[in-house]
Coordinates of C-alpha atoms in Angstrom, one line a residue:
M1 CA 0.0 0.0 -0.1
A2 CA 2.9 2.2 1.1
E3 CA 4.4 2.0 -2.8
L4 CA 1.0 1.8 -5.1
L5 CA -0.7 4.8 -2.7
H6 CA -4.0 3.3 -4.3
F7 CA -6.3 0.8 -2.3
G8 CA -7.9 -0.8 -5.4
R9 CA -4.3 -1.7 -7.2
T10 CA -3.1 -2.8 -3.7
A11 CA -5.9 -5.4 -3.5
E12 CA -5.3 -6.5 -6.9
R13 CA -1.6 -6.9 -6.4
L14 CA -2.0 -9.0 -2.9
R15 CA -5.4 -10.9 -5.1
I16 CA -7.3 -9.7 -1.7
T17 CA -10.8 -7.0 -1.7
P18 CA -10.1 -3.7 -1.1
S19 CA -12.0 -3.7 2.0
R20 CA -9.5 -5.8 3.6
V21 CA -6.7 -3.9 2.8
S22 CA -8.4 -1.2 4.6
Q23 CA -9.0 -3.7 7.2
A24 CA -5.5 -4.3 7.8
I25 CA -4.1 -0.6 7.5
K26 CA -7.0 0.2 10.5
K27 CA -5.9 -2.4 12.7
Q28 CA -2.0 -1.4 12.5
E29 CA -3.0 2.1 13.7
R30 CA -4.7 1.2 16.1
R31 CA -1.6 -1.1 17.2
I32 CA 0.7 1.9 16.8
G33 CA -1.7 4.4 18.3
A34 CA -1.5 7.3 15.6
P35 CA -2.6 7.4 11.4
L36 CA 0.0 6.0 8.8
F37 CA -1.9 7.6 5.6
D38 CA -3.7 10.5 4.9
R39 CA -6.8 9.6 3.0
T40 CA -9.4 11.8 0.8
S41 CA -12.0 10.8 -1.8
R42 CA -9.2 11.7 -4.2
T43 CA -6.0 11.0 -3.2
V44 CA -4.2 8.8 -0.5
R45 CA -1.0 10.0 1.1
L46 CA 1.3 8.9 3.9
T47 CA 1.8 10.5 7.1
P48 CA 5.2 11.7 8.2
L49 CA 4.7 8.5 10.6
G50 CA 4.1 6.7 7.5
E51 CA 7.1 7.6 5.7
Q52 CA 9.1 6.6 8.7
L53 CA 8.0 3.4 8.9
Q54 CA 7.8 2.4 5.2
R55 CA 11.9 3.3 5.6
D56 CA 12.8 1.2 8.7
L57 CA 10.4 -1.8 7.2
S58 CA 12.0 -1.3 3.7
A59 CA 15.5 -2.3 4.7
G60 CA 14.3 -5.3 6.7
Y61 CA 12.0 -6.4 3.9
R62 CA 15.1 -6.1 2.1
Q63 CA 17.6 -8.0 4.2
I64 CA 14.8 -10.7 4.4
T65 CA 14.2 -11.3 1.0
A66 CA 18.1 -11.3 0.4
G67 CA 18.2 -14.1 2.7
I68 CA 15.7 -16.1 1.0
E69 CA 17.5 -15.8 -2.0
A70 CA 20.6 -16.8 -0.6
A71 CA 18.8 -19.8 1.3
A72 CA 17.4 -21.1 -2.4
E73 CA 21.1 -20.5 -4.4
A74 CA 22.6 -22.9 -1.5
V75 CA 19.9 -25.3 -2.5
H76 CA 19.5 -25.1 -6.1
G77 CA 22.4 -23.0 -7.3
P78 CA 22.2 -19.7 -9.0
S79 CA 19.5 -18.7 -11.4
G80 CA 18.3 -16.4 -14.1
T81 CA 19.6 -15.8 -17.2
L82 CA 23.1 -15.8 -18.7
T83 CA 23.8 -14.3 -22.4
L84 CA 26.4 -16.2 -23.9
G85 CA 28.6 -15.1 -27.0
T86 CA 30.1 -17.2 -29.3
M87 CA 31.3 -17.4 -33.0
G88 CA 29.9 -19.5 -36.1
P89 CA 29.9 -23.2 -34.9
H90 CA 31.1 -23.1 -31.4
T91 CA 28.0 -23.3 -29.2
Q92 CA 27.9 -26.9 -31.3
I93 CA 31.3 -27.3 -30.4
I94 CA 31.0 -26.6 -26.5
S95 CA 27.8 -28.3 -26.1
G96 CA 28.9 -30.9 -24.0
A97 CA 29.8 -28.1 -21.3
L98 CA 26.4 -25.9 -22.4
E99 CA 24.7 -29.1 -21.6
L100 CA 26.1 -30.1 -18.0
F101 CA 26.0 -26.8 -16.7
Q102 CA 21.9 -26.8 -17.4
T103 CA 22.0 -30.0 -15.6
R104 CA 23.9 -28.6 -12.9
Y105 CA 21.3 -25.2 -12.9
P106 CA 18.2 -26.1 -14.2
G107 CA 17.2 -22.4 -12.8
A108 CA 19.3 -20.6 -15.4
R109 CA 18.5 -20.2 -19.0
L110 CA 21.2 -19.7 -21.5
Q111 CA 20.7 -17.2 -24.1
H112 CA 22.8 -17.1 -27.5
R113 CA 24.3 -13.9 -29.0
E114 CA 26.7 -14.2 -31.9
I115 CA 29.8 -12.7 -32.2
Q116 CA 31.5 -10.8 -35.1
P117 CA 35.0 -12.4 -35.2
P118 CA 36.4 -8.9 -36.7
A119 CA 35.0 -7.1 -34.1
P120 CA 34.9 -9.7 -31.0
L121 CA 35.1 -7.5 -27.9
D122 CA 31.6 -5.0 -29.1
L123 CA 29.0 -7.2 -27.8
L124 CA 31.2 -7.8 -24.5
R125 CA 31.8 -4.1 -23.8
S126 CA 28.2 -3.0 -24.5
A127 CA 27.0 -5.5 -22.3
E128 CA 24.9 -7.2 -24.9
V129 CA 26.5 -10.5 -23.4
D130 CA 27.8 -11.6 -20.1
V131 CA 30.3 -13.6 -21.2
A132 CA 32.0 -14.4 -24.5
V133 CA 33.8 -17.2 -25.8
L134 CA 37.4 -15.2 -27.3
W135 CA 40.6 -16.6 -28.9
M136 CA 43.9 -15.7 -27.3
P137 CA 45.8 -13.3 -26.0
V138 CA 42.6 -11.5 -24.4
R139 CA 44.5 -8.3 -22.5
E140 CA 42.2 -6.7 -22.0
P141 CA 42.5 -5.0 -18.1
D142 CA 38.4 -4.9 -17.6
L143 CA 38.2 -8.3 -18.7
I144 CA 38.4 -11.5 -16.7
V145 CA 39.9 -14.5 -18.5
G146 CA 38.3 -17.7 -17.8
P147 CA 38.4 -21.7 -18.2
V148 CA 39.8 -22.6 -21.6
T149 CA 36.7 -24.4 -23.8
H150 CA 38.8 -25.5 -26.5
T151 CA 41.4 -25.7 -29.1
S152 CA 41.6 -25.8 -32.7
P153 CA 44.6 -25.7 -35.4
V154 CA 44.7 -22.8 -37.8
L155 CA 44.6 -22.4 -41.8
L156 CA 44.3 -19.9 -44.4
M157 CA 41.3 -19.5 -45.9
V158 CA 41.7 -18.4 -49.9
A159 CA 39.7 -17.9 -52.3
A160 CA 39.3 -21.6 -54.7
T161 CA 41.4 -19.4 -57.4
H162 CA 44.4 -18.5 -54.9
P163 CA 47.9 -20.1 -55.9
Y164 CA 47.7 -21.5 -52.3
A165 CA 44.3 -23.6 -52.8
T166 CA 45.3 -26.7 -54.2
R167 CA 48.6 -27.1 -51.9
D168 CA 48.5 -29.8 -49.1
S169 CA 49.7 -27.0 -46.5
I170 CA 51.8 -24.0 -46.3
C171 CA 54.0 -22.4 -43.9
L172 CA 53.8 -18.7 -41.9
E173 CA 56.6 -17.9 -44.0
D174 CA 54.2 -18.3 -47.2
L175 CA 52.3 -15.5 -45.8
G176 CA 54.7 -13.1 -47.2
D177 CA 53.9 -14.0 -50.5
H178 CA 50.3 -13.1 -52.3
C179 CA 48.6 -13.0 -49.7
A180 CA 46.9 -9.9 -48.2
Q181 CA 45.1 -10.5 -44.9
V182 CA 41.6 -9.3 -44.3
S183 CA 42.1 -6.3 -41.7
P184 CA 39.3 -6.1 -39.0
R185 CA 38.4 -2.6 -37.8
S186 CA 37.6 -3.6 -34.4
I187 CA 40.3 -6.1 -32.5
P188 CA 43.1 -5.8 -30.3
A189 CA 46.4 -6.0 -32.1
S190 CA 47.6 -9.2 -30.3
M191 CA 44.6 -11.1 -31.3
E192 CA 44.5 -10.0 -34.8
A193 CA 48.2 -11.2 -34.8
A194 CA 47.3 -14.6 -32.3
I195 CA 45.4 -15.9 -35.6
V196 CA 47.7 -14.2 -38.8
P197 CA 51.0 -12.3 -37.2
H198 CA 51.9 -9.2 -38.8
R199 CA 55.1 -10.5 -40.1
T200 CA 57.0 -13.9 -41.2
P201 CA 59.4 -15.6 -39.4
A202 CA 62.0 -14.4 -41.3
G203 CA 60.8 -10.4 -40.3
R204 CA 58.9 -10.2 -43.9
P205 CA 55.9 -8.2 -43.7
I206 CA 52.4 -9.9 -43.6
P207 CA 50.3 -7.3 -45.6
R208 CA 47.0 -6.1 -44.6
G209 CA 43.8 -5.8 -47.4
A210 CA 40.0 -5.1 -47.3
K211 CA 38.5 -4.0 -44.0
V212 CA 36.1 -6.2 -42.7
S213 CA 33.5 -5.5 -40.0
T214 CA 31.2 -8.5 -40.1
W215 CA 32.3 -12.4 -40.8
Q216 CA 30.2 -12.3 -43.8
E217 CA 32.2 -9.3 -45.2
V218 CA 34.9 -11.4 -44.5
L219 CA 33.8 -14.4 -46.2
S220 CA 33.0 -12.2 -49.4
A221 CA 36.5 -10.4 -49.7
V222 CA 38.1 -14.2 -49.5
S223 CA 35.6 -16.0 -52.1
S224 CA 36.3 -12.5 -54.4
G225 CA 40.1 -13.1 -54.1
Q226 CA 40.5 -9.7 -52.5
A227 CA 41.8 -10.7 -49.3
V228 CA 43.2 -14.1 -47.7
A229 CA 42.5 -15.1 -43.7
G230 CA 43.3 -16.5 -41.0
V231 CA 40.5 -19.1 -39.5
V232 CA 40.4 -21.9 -37.3
A233 CA 39.9 -25.3 -38.4
E234 CA 36.1 -25.4 -37.6
M235 CA 35.1 -23.1 -40.4
A236 CA 36.2 -25.1 -42.9
R237 CA 33.5 -27.9 -42.0
F238 CA 30.9 -25.5 -41.2
Y239 CA 31.5 -22.7 -44.5
P240 CA 32.6 -25.0 -47.2
W241 CA 31.8 -22.8 -50.0
P242 CA 32.3 -24.1 -53.5
S243 CA 34.6 -20.4 -54.1
L244 CA 36.3 -20.7 -50.8
A245 CA 40.0 -23.4 -49.9
F246 CA 41.1 -23.6 -46.6
V247 CA 44.8 -24.7 -46.1
P248 CA 46.7 -25.8 -42.7
I249 CA 49.4 -23.3 -41.7
R250 CA 51.8 -26.5 -40.4
D251 CA 53.9 -24.7 -38.0
A252 CA 51.3 -22.3 -36.6
P253 CA 50.4 -22.5 -33.1
P254 CA 46.9 -23.8 -32.2
S255 CA 44.6 -21.4 -31.2
E256 CA 43.3 -21.6 -27.6
W257 CA 40.0 -19.9 -26.5
V258 CA 38.7 -19.2 -23.5
L259 CA 35.7 -17.9 -21.6
A260 CA 35.8 -13.6 -21.1
W261 CA 33.4 -11.4 -19.3
R262 CA 33.9 -7.8 -17.4
A263 CA 35.2 -7.6 -14.4
A264 CA 32.9 -5.1 -13.0
A265 CA 29.9 -7.3 -13.9
E266 CA 30.6 -10.5 -12.4
T267 CA 28.1 -12.5 -10.6
P268 CA 27.2 -15.9 -9.1
L269 CA 25.9 -17.1 -12.4
I270 CA 28.8 -16.0 -14.8
R271 CA 31.0 -17.7 -11.6
A272 CA 29.1 -21.0 -11.8
F273 CA 29.0 -21.0 -15.7
A274 CA 33.3 -21.2 -15.9
Q275 CA 33.7 -23.3 -13.1
T276 CA 31.0 -25.9 -15.2
V277 CA 33.1 -25.5 -18.0
A278 CA 36.8 -25.8 -16.3
D279 CA 35.1 -29.4 -14.8
H280 CA 33.9 -30.4 -18.2
G281 CA 37.5 -29.8 -19.7
P282 CA 38.7 -28.2 -23.2
V283 CA 37.5 -29.6 -26.5
V284 CA 40.5 -30.3 -28.9
L285 CA 39.9 -30.5 -32.4
T286 CA 42.6 -31.8 -35.4
G287 CA 42.5 -30.8 -38.5
D288 CA 39.6 -33.1 -39.6
N289 CA 37.7 -31.4 -36.7
E290 CA 37.9 -34.4 -34.5
R291 CA 37.9 -34.0 -31.0
T292 CA 39.6 -35.7 -28.5

């Protein structure tokens, strides 16, 4: 009543009649010995004593509510909605960990958003996702890096007409020839270099080409021959365009993928999700997308 200041709406919320609301208030006013509400035919207002009582009781109500929620969480685990950001096929790759999380925490709901590889941190920074699956290294001071979700070999995605398209594999030194990499518009330099470095092992620069903002733009730029792109092995399975070829880079270290979230927005639900992924363990993909 103190919140709504309306007998009818208060009765509707409590699922009782307005007369019972009025009787309950009068009973408390008799017990206290002073009115808690000023009533007219048009308005209902708290008296100064009523305002004081509302302030005092509100703090206690919040404490009781928090205690009940904490007790329920201790029994059932954290609940609520967790928005997970992933790229392309990665939801399927870590499906085992996701199923384990849903089994452990039936009161939690997983919601999925797609992250654009050329802008991997954008949705995390804008709070549109709670947790993101990102490739290492993630060296952002405002982000917490969690457990490894999976590892995967690195390939070079080229147009089917590219000179490397028919090769069984290439090496990092080959990237200095015929390889203008796509140039993401929003990505830390260390993350970009982890997939395709800026220089070959001999020190030759690896040129950058078409500017891209979305994964679709990456696919279009590569398939049209404007650029090439370093990708992880699972992309070859999930994007088998006839205009594309995927060539293993035999001396490139595997790409390691982790959970990451904003330090300022960490919650018990995020911690529970990270612990579940850690308990499940990472998926290790081979060049044939086999899991070990």
